[in-house]
Amino acid sequence: MDFQLIIDSLPALLRGAGMTILIAAFSLLFGIIFGTLFALLRMSPNKFLAAIGLTYIEIIRGTPLLAQIFLFFYGLPYLYQQITDQALNFNPLLAGIAILAVNSSAYVAEIVRSGIQSVARGQTEASLSLGFTPTDTLRYIVLPQAFRRVVPPLLNEATTLLKNSSLLSTIMIVELVRVGQMITSRTYKPFEMYLAVGLIYLCMTIPMSIVANRIEKRWKVA
């Protein structure tokens, strides 16, 4: 095994890992924002709004991420060109973040919905009886308690995003896996490169899993 190659490639691999972290962080941020909105839609007493939320969540969760990447990055420009006879080009990095954010938002929506529903309904009824509006009840009573319950699953979702970002190598985003592919194409030593890539992923994901488990245990005790 060529350990020297791994050592020499570490700077490039770590830059790729930095891009992976950047993509995952922004994707999770927007995923939480849109996921929370769709969770509230899903729980809306309005059946039409609830149907929109449910349809969105089921479609995104029910289709492979790789298919979503290809449909968004390659399918939409093709469709646009067929309709308008004009080219449509996406920035790969922005497109990758958008695709992961959309995918993540469906899973975040279910996490947030579960967290909100875990809060005892009696607290909501008591808050409303005291004169709180439904919005204030959600803001001051329900969401603070739900937050404690959703943080560990959200950290697990962040771990999933870190790993899923590897699929963005298919649209030429130079994240960790893509860097490994580029080095492999030059050195013809895939075992060393993908071993190094796998170990770097472990170094990123294991600490997050440990933190999520510790938070969950501590807050359960509390």
PDB file of C-alpha atoms in Angstrom:
ATOM      1  CA  MET A   1       0.000   0.000   0.000  1.00  0.00           C
ATOM      2  CA  ASP A   2       1.300   3.436  -0.953  1.00  0.00           C
ATOM      3  CA  PHE A   3       0.958   5.398   2.280  1.00  0.00           C
ATOM      4  CA  GLN A   4       3.124   8.171   0.864  1.00  0.00           C
ATOM      5  CA  LEU A   5       0.506   8.821  -1.804  1.00  0.00           C
ATOM      6  CA  ILE A   6      -2.151   9.212   0.898  1.00  0.00           C
ATOM      7  CA  ILE A   7       0.063  11.642   2.826  1.00  0.00           C
ATOM      8  CA  ASP A   8       0.873  13.653  -0.305  1.00  0.00           C
ATOM      9  CA  SER A   9      -2.806  13.789  -1.262  1.00  0.00           C
ATOM     10  CA  LEU A  10      -4.052  14.880   2.157  1.00  0.00           C
ATOM     11  CA  PRO A  11      -4.039  18.668   1.428  1.00  0.00           C
ATOM     12  CA  ALA A  12      -6.237  18.186  -1.655  1.00  0.00           C
ATOM     13  CA  LEU A  13      -8.486  15.689   0.153  1.00  0.00           C
ATOM     14  CA  LEU A  14      -8.919  18.029   3.116  1.00  0.00           C
ATOM     15  CA  ARG A  15      -9.876  20.875   0.765  1.00  0.00           C
ATOM     16  CA  GLY A  16     -12.470  18.541  -0.694  1.00  0.00           C
ATOM     17  CA  ALA A  17     -13.653  17.717   2.831  1.00  0.00           C
ATOM     18  CA  GLY A  18     -13.988  21.436   3.525  1.00  0.00           C
ATOM     19  CA  MET A  19     -16.220  21.784   0.475  1.00  0.00           C
ATOM     20  CA  THR A  20     -18.253  18.782   1.670  1.00  0.00           C
ATOM     21  CA  ILE A  21     -18.780  20.427   5.076  1.00  0.00           C
ATOM     22  CA  LEU A  22     -19.724  23.737   3.427  1.00  0.00           C
ATOM     23  CA  ILE A  23     -22.291  22.058   1.179  1.00  0.00           C
ATOM     24  CA  ALA A  24     -23.773  20.044   4.052  1.00  0.00           C
ATOM     25  CA  ALA A  25     -23.974  23.094   6.345  1.00  0.00           C
ATOM     26  CA  PHE A  26     -25.832  25.297   3.857  1.00  0.00           C
ATOM     27  CA  SER A  27     -28.048  22.420   2.753  1.00  0.00           C
ATOM     28  CA  LEU A  28     -29.024  21.693   6.360  1.00  0.00           C
ATOM     29  CA  LEU A  29     -29.689  25.371   7.069  1.00  0.00           C
ATOM     30  CA  PHE A  30     -32.097  25.746   4.151  1.00  0.00           C
ATOM     31  CA  GLY A  31     -33.437  22.255   4.774  1.00  0.00           C
ATOM     32  CA  ILE A  32     -34.415  23.250   8.326  1.00  0.00           C
ATOM     33  CA  ILE A  33     -36.099  26.448   7.125  1.00  0.00           C
ATOM     34  CA  PHE A  34     -38.144  24.793   4.395  1.00  0.00           C
ATOM     35  CA  GLY A  35     -38.646  21.604   6.393  1.00  0.00           C
ATOM     36  CA  THR A  36     -40.207  23.554   9.255  1.00  0.00           C
ATOM     37  CA  LEU A  37     -42.539  25.326   6.836  1.00  0.00           C
ATOM     38  CA  PHE A  38     -43.653  22.050   5.270  1.00  0.00           C
ATOM     39  CA  ALA A  39     -44.067  20.459   8.705  1.00  0.00           C
ATOM     40  CA  LEU A  40     -46.476  23.263   9.633  1.00  0.00           C
ATOM     41  CA  LEU A  41     -48.260  22.814   6.303  1.00  0.00           C
ATOM     42  CA  ARG A  42     -48.510  19.087   6.951  1.00  0.00           C
ATOM     43  CA  MET A  43     -50.110  19.775  10.356  1.00  0.00           C
ATOM     44  CA  SER A  44     -52.405  22.533   9.124  1.00  0.00           C
ATOM     45  CA  PRO A  45     -56.129  22.108   9.908  1.00  0.00           C
ATOM     46  CA  ASN A  46     -56.735  23.228   6.327  1.00  0.00           C
ATOM     47  CA  LYS A  47     -56.996  19.980   4.359  1.00  0.00           C
ATOM     48  CA  PHE A  48     -55.730  21.529   1.138  1.00  0.00           C
ATOM     49  CA  LEU A  49     -52.573  22.892   2.774  1.00  0.00           C
ATOM     50  CA  ALA A  50     -52.051  19.624   4.640  1.00  0.00           C
ATOM     51  CA  ALA A  51     -52.359  17.730   1.344  1.00  0.00           C
ATOM     52  CA  ILE A  52     -49.716  19.967  -0.250  1.00  0.00           C
ATOM     53  CA  GLY A  53     -47.332  19.322   2.635  1.00  0.00           C
ATOM     54  CA  LEU A  54     -47.960  15.576   2.608  1.00  0.00           C
ATOM     55  CA  THR A  55     -47.562  15.328  -1.185  1.00  0.00           C
ATOM     56  CA  TYR A  56     -44.263  17.215  -1.124  1.00  0.00           C
ATOM     57  CA  ILE A  57     -42.851  15.107   1.704  1.00  0.00           C
ATOM     58  CA  GLU A  58     -43.894  11.798   0.173  1.00  0.00           C
ATOM     59  CA  ILE A  59     -42.565  12.649  -3.299  1.00  0.00           C
ATOM     60  CA  ILE A  60     -39.165  13.764  -2.030  1.00  0.00           C
ATOM     61  CA  ARG A  61     -38.804  10.919   0.466  1.00  0.00           C
ATOM     62  CA  GLY A  62     -40.073   8.366  -2.029  1.00  0.00           C
ATOM     63  CA  THR A  63     -37.590   9.074  -4.843  1.00  0.00           C
ATOM     64  CA  PRO A  64     -33.814   8.455  -4.879  1.00  0.00           C
ATOM     65  CA  LEU A  65     -31.581  11.459  -4.274  1.00  0.00           C
ATOM     66  CA  LEU A  66     -29.467  10.568  -7.308  1.00  0.00           C
ATOM     67  CA  ALA A  67     -32.568  10.702  -9.524  1.00  0.00           C
ATOM     68  CA  GLN A  68     -33.442  14.107  -8.048  1.00  0.00           C
ATOM     69  CA  ILE A  69     -29.939  15.373  -8.813  1.00  0.00           C
ATOM     70  CA  PHE A  70     -30.114  14.253 -12.442  1.00  0.00           C
ATOM     71  CA  LEU A  71     -33.676  15.516 -12.896  1.00  0.00           C
ATOM     72  CA  PHE A  72     -32.845  18.967 -11.514  1.00  0.00           C
ATOM     73  CA  PHE A  73     -29.393  19.471 -13.009  1.00  0.00           C
ATOM     74  CA  TYR A  74     -29.843  17.790 -16.391  1.00  0.00           C
ATOM     75  CA  GLY A  75     -33.609  17.387 -16.827  1.00  0.00           C
ATOM     76  CA  LEU A  76     -34.762  20.942 -16.120  1.00  0.00           C
ATOM     77  CA  PRO A  77     -32.277  22.599 -18.543  1.00  0.00           C
ATOM     78  CA  TYR A  78     -33.333  20.101 -21.223  1.00  0.00           C
ATOM     79  CA  LEU A  79     -37.024  20.806 -20.616  1.00  0.00           C
ATOM     80  CA  TYR A  80     -36.398  24.569 -20.584  1.00  0.00           C
ATOM     81  CA  GLN A  81     -34.543  24.375 -23.884  1.00  0.00           C
ATOM     82  CA  GLN A  82     -37.317  22.328 -25.465  1.00  0.00           C
ATOM     83  CA  ILE A  83     -39.918  24.914 -24.414  1.00  0.00           C
ATOM     84  CA  THR A  84     -38.023  28.167 -25.012  1.00  0.00           C
ATOM     85  CA  ASP A  85     -35.260  27.106 -27.424  1.00  0.00           C
ATOM     86  CA  GLN A  86     -32.780  28.813 -25.072  1.00  0.00           C
ATOM     87  CA  ALA A  87     -30.018  27.334 -22.962  1.00  0.00           C
ATOM     88  CA  LEU A  88     -30.309  27.184 -19.176  1.00  0.00           C
ATOM     89  CA  ASN A  89     -27.139  26.580 -17.189  1.00  0.00           C
ATOM     90  CA  PHE A  90     -26.948  26.078 -13.435  1.00  0.00           C
ATOM     91  CA  ASN A  91     -24.005  26.870 -11.208  1.00  0.00           C
ATOM     92  CA  PRO A  92     -23.094  23.336 -10.042  1.00  0.00           C
ATOM     93  CA  LEU A  93     -22.360  24.354  -6.441  1.00  0.00           C
ATOM     94  CA  LEU A  94     -25.565  26.360  -5.978  1.00  0.00           C
ATOM     95  CA  ALA A  95     -27.562  23.659  -7.731  1.00  0.00           C
ATOM     96  CA  GLY A  96     -26.033  20.973  -5.510  1.00  0.00           C
ATOM     97  CA  ILE A  97     -26.866  22.887  -2.333  1.00  0.00           C
ATOM     98  CA  ALA A  98     -30.409  23.518  -3.570  1.00  0.00           C
ATOM     99  CA  ILE A  99     -30.981  19.850  -4.423  1.00  0.00           C
ATOM    100  CA  LEU A 100     -29.667  18.612  -1.076  1.00  0.00           C
ATOM    101  CA  ALA A 101     -31.682  21.275   0.768  1.00  0.00           C
ATOM    102  CA  VAL A 102     -34.882  20.196  -0.972  1.00  0.00           C
ATOM    103  CA  ASN A 103     -34.152  16.544  -0.250  1.00  0.00           C
ATOM    104  CA  SER A 104     -33.267  17.247   3.373  1.00  0.00           C
ATOM    105  CA  SER A 105     -36.309  19.458   3.944  1.00  0.00           C
ATOM    106  CA  ALA A 106     -38.663  16.502   3.502  1.00  0.00           C
ATOM    107  CA  TYR A 107     -36.878  14.534   6.228  1.00  0.00           C
ATOM    108  CA  VAL A 108     -36.562  17.599   8.465  1.00  0.00           C
ATOM    109  CA  ALA A 109     -40.302  18.183   8.062  1.00  0.00           C
ATOM    110  CA  GLU A 110     -41.032  14.761   9.555  1.00  0.00           C
ATOM    111  CA  ILE A 111     -38.503  15.345  12.343  1.00  0.00           C
ATOM    112  CA  VAL A 112     -40.074  18.692  13.247  1.00  0.00           C
ATOM    113  CA  ARG A 113     -43.596  17.310  12.970  1.00  0.00           C
ATOM    114  CA  SER A 114     -42.728  14.449  15.329  1.00  0.00           C
ATOM    115  CA  GLY A 115     -41.138  16.876  17.768  1.00  0.00           C
ATOM    116  CA  ILE A 116     -44.181  19.146  17.801  1.00  0.00           C
ATOM    117  CA  GLN A 117     -46.597  16.247  18.196  1.00  0.00           C
ATOM    118  CA  SER A 118     -44.559  14.886  21.109  1.00  0.00           C
ATOM    119  CA  VAL A 119     -45.519  17.942  23.182  1.00  0.00           C
ATOM    120  CA  ALA A 120     -48.558  17.129  25.308  1.00  0.00           C
ATOM    121  CA  ARG A 121     -51.727  18.468  23.717  1.00  0.00           C
ATOM    122  CA  GLY A 122     -52.958  19.575  27.124  1.00  0.00           C
ATOM    123  CA  GLN A 123     -50.273  22.265  27.194  1.00  0.00           C
ATOM    124  CA  THR A 124     -51.554  23.715  23.946  1.00  0.00           C
ATOM    125  CA  GLU A 125     -55.130  23.680  25.199  1.00  0.00           C
ATOM    126  CA  ALA A 126     -54.096  25.306  28.477  1.00  0.00           C
ATOM    127  CA  SER A 127     -52.189  28.012  26.626  1.00  0.00           C
ATOM    128  CA  LEU A 128     -55.156  28.792  24.384  1.00  0.00           C
ATOM    129  CA  SER A 129     -57.487  28.903  27.392  1.00  0.00           C
ATOM    130  CA  LEU A 130     -55.199  31.496  29.004  1.00  0.00           C
ATOM    131  CA  GLY A 131     -55.607  33.776  26.010  1.00  0.00           C
ATOM    132  CA  PHE A 132     -52.523  32.942  23.948  1.00  0.00           C
ATOM    133  CA  THR A 133     -53.039  33.051  20.213  1.00  0.00           C
ATOM    134  CA  PRO A 134     -52.264  29.866  18.232  1.00  0.00           C
ATOM    135  CA  THR A 135     -49.117  31.571  16.873  1.00  0.00           C
ATOM    136  CA  ASP A 136     -47.920  32.589  20.348  1.00  0.00           C
ATOM    137  CA  THR A 137     -48.701  29.111  21.652  1.00  0.00           C
ATOM    138  CA  LEU A 138     -46.571  27.582  18.927  1.00  0.00           C
ATOM    139  CA  ARG A 139     -43.778  30.101  19.439  1.00  0.00           C
ATOM    140  CA  TYR A 140     -43.549  30.216  23.225  1.00  0.00           C
ATOM    141  CA  ILE A 141     -44.961  26.880  24.404  1.00  0.00           C
ATOM    142  CA  VAL A 142     -44.652  24.193  21.750  1.00  0.00           C
ATOM    143  CA  LEU A 143     -41.492  24.959  19.732  1.00  0.00           C
ATOM    144  CA  PRO A 144     -39.143  25.456  22.732  1.00  0.00           C
ATOM    145  CA  GLN A 145     -40.093  22.012  24.053  1.00  0.00           C
ATOM    146  CA  ALA A 146     -40.028  20.427  20.603  1.00  0.00           C
ATOM    147  CA  PHE A 147     -36.539  21.863  20.043  1.00  0.00           C
ATOM    148  CA  ARG A 148     -35.055  19.596  22.703  1.00  0.00           C
ATOM    149  CA  ARG A 149     -36.514  16.567  20.974  1.00  0.00           C
ATOM    150  CA  VAL A 150     -35.481  17.428  17.410  1.00  0.00           C
ATOM    151  CA  VAL A 151     -31.830  18.412  17.939  1.00  0.00           C
ATOM    152  CA  PRO A 152     -30.425  14.836  18.034  1.00  0.00           C
ATOM    153  CA  PRO A 153     -32.337  13.759  14.895  1.00  0.00           C
ATOM    154  CA  LEU A 154     -31.233  16.952  13.154  1.00  0.00           C
ATOM    155  CA  LEU A 155     -27.608  16.139  13.960  1.00  0.00           C
ATOM    156  CA  ASN A 156     -28.184  12.697  12.470  1.00  0.00           C
ATOM    157  CA  GLU A 157     -29.654  14.390   9.395  1.00  0.00           C
ATOM    158  CA  ALA A 158     -26.499  16.516   9.173  1.00  0.00           C
ATOM    159  CA  THR A 159     -24.458  13.298   9.195  1.00  0.00           C
ATOM    160  CA  THR A 160     -26.619  11.935   6.390  1.00  0.00           C
ATOM    161  CA  LEU A 161     -26.117  15.126   4.383  1.00  0.00           C
ATOM    162  CA  LEU A 162     -22.352  14.836   4.737  1.00  0.00           C
ATOM    163  CA  LYS A 163     -22.503  11.375   3.203  1.00  0.00           C
ATOM    164  CA  ASN A 164     -25.132  12.226   0.597  1.00  0.00           C
ATOM    165  CA  SER A 165     -23.048  15.137  -0.659  1.00  0.00           C
ATOM    166  CA  SER A 166     -20.781  12.525  -2.245  1.00  0.00           C
ATOM    167  CA  LEU A 167     -23.461  12.050  -4.926  1.00  0.00           C
ATOM    168  CA  LEU A 168     -22.809  15.605  -6.099  1.00  0.00           C
ATOM    169  CA  SER A 169     -19.575  14.338  -7.625  1.00  0.00           C
ATOM    170  CA  THR A 170     -21.830  13.211 -10.497  1.00  0.00           C
ATOM    171  CA  ILE A 171     -22.356  16.865 -11.477  1.00  0.00           C
ATOM    172  CA  MET A 172     -18.659  17.707 -11.212  1.00  0.00           C
ATOM    173  CA  ILE A 173     -18.701  19.477  -7.846  1.00  0.00           C
ATOM    174  CA  VAL A 174     -15.206  19.148  -6.422  1.00  0.00           C
ATOM    175  CA  GLU A 175     -16.072  17.782  -2.996  1.00  0.00           C
ATOM    176  CA  LEU A 176     -14.267  14.984  -1.174  1.00  0.00           C
ATOM    177  CA  VAL A 177     -15.275  12.049  -3.378  1.00  0.00           C
ATOM    178  CA  ARG A 178     -14.654  14.030  -6.568  1.00  0.00           C
ATOM    179  CA  VAL A 179     -11.152  14.905  -5.362  1.00  0.00           C
ATOM    180  CA  GLY A 180     -10.546  11.219  -4.719  1.00  0.00           C
ATOM    181  CA  GLN A 181     -11.757  10.405  -8.233  1.00  0.00           C
ATOM    182  CA  MET A 182      -9.469  13.001  -9.767  1.00  0.00           C
ATOM    183  CA  ILE A 183      -6.424  11.717  -7.898  1.00  0.00           C
ATOM    184  CA  THR A 184      -7.308   8.116  -8.770  1.00  0.00           C
ATOM    185  CA  SER A 185      -7.549   8.970 -12.472  1.00  0.00           C
ATOM    186  CA  ARG A 186      -4.007  10.331 -12.281  1.00  0.00           C
ATOM    187  CA  THR A 187      -2.361   7.721 -10.061  1.00  0.00           C
ATOM    188  CA  TYR A 188      -4.386   4.583 -10.885  1.00  0.00           C
ATOM    189  CA  LYS A 189      -4.440   3.684  -7.196  1.00  0.00           C
ATOM    190  CA  PRO A 190      -8.111   3.576  -6.226  1.00  0.00           C
ATOM    191  CA  PHE A 191      -7.690   1.495  -3.070  1.00  0.00           C
ATOM    192  CA  GLU A 192      -5.454   4.018  -1.322  1.00  0.00           C
ATOM    193  CA  MET A 193      -7.556   6.991  -2.390  1.00  0.00           C
ATOM    194  CA  TYR A 194     -10.961   5.627  -1.480  1.00  0.00           C
ATOM    195  CA  LEU A 195      -9.593   4.275   1.786  1.00  0.00           C
ATOM    196  CA  ALA A 196      -8.393   7.784   2.617  1.00  0.00           C
ATOM    197  CA  VAL A 197     -11.737   9.260   1.525  1.00  0.00           C
ATOM    198  CA  GLY A 198     -13.628   6.783   3.718  1.00  0.00           C
ATOM    199  CA  LEU A 199     -11.451   7.525   6.748  1.00  0.00           C
ATOM    200  CA  ILE A 200     -11.965  11.269   6.326  1.00  0.00           C
ATOM    201  CA  TYR A 201     -15.727  10.740   6.193  1.00  0.00           C
ATOM    202  CA  LEU A 202     -15.496   8.721   9.402  1.00  0.00           C
ATOM    203  CA  CYS A 203     -13.546  11.528  11.063  1.00  0.00           C
ATOM    204  CA  MET A 204     -16.381  13.904  10.169  1.00  0.00           C
ATOM    205  CA  THR A 205     -19.392  11.724  10.952  1.00  0.00           C
ATOM    206  CA  ILE A 206     -18.407   9.809  14.083  1.00  0.00           C
ATOM    207  CA  PRO A 207     -18.001  12.914  16.299  1.00  0.00           C
ATOM    208  CA  MET A 208     -21.412  14.172  15.156  1.00  0.00           C
ATOM    209  CA  SER A 209     -23.038  10.843  15.997  1.00  0.00           C
ATOM    210  CA  ILE A 210     -21.394  10.839  19.430  1.00  0.00           C
ATOM    211  CA  VAL A 211     -22.598  14.382  20.136  1.00  0.00           C
ATOM    212  CA  ALA A 212     -26.139  13.517  19.014  1.00  0.00           C
ATOM    213  CA  ASN A 213     -26.241  10.448  21.281  1.00  0.00           C
ATOM    214  CA  ARG A 214     -24.893  12.357  24.284  1.00  0.00           C
ATOM    215  CA  ILE A 215     -27.369  15.200  23.838  1.00  0.00           C
ATOM    216  CA  GLU A 216     -30.232  12.743  23.535  1.00  0.00           C
ATOM    217  CA  LYS A 217     -29.216  10.852  26.688  1.00  0.00           C
ATOM    218  CA  ARG A 218     -28.606  14.022  28.713  1.00  0.00           C
ATOM    219  CA  TRP A 219     -31.910  15.625  27.761  1.00  0.00           C
ATOM    220  CA  LYS A 220     -33.822  12.397  28.431  1.00  0.00           C
ATOM    221  CA  VAL A 221     -32.404  12.367  31.950  1.00  0.00           C
ATOM    222  CA  ALA A 222     -33.213  16.054  32.367  1.00  0.00           C
TER     223      ALA A 222
END
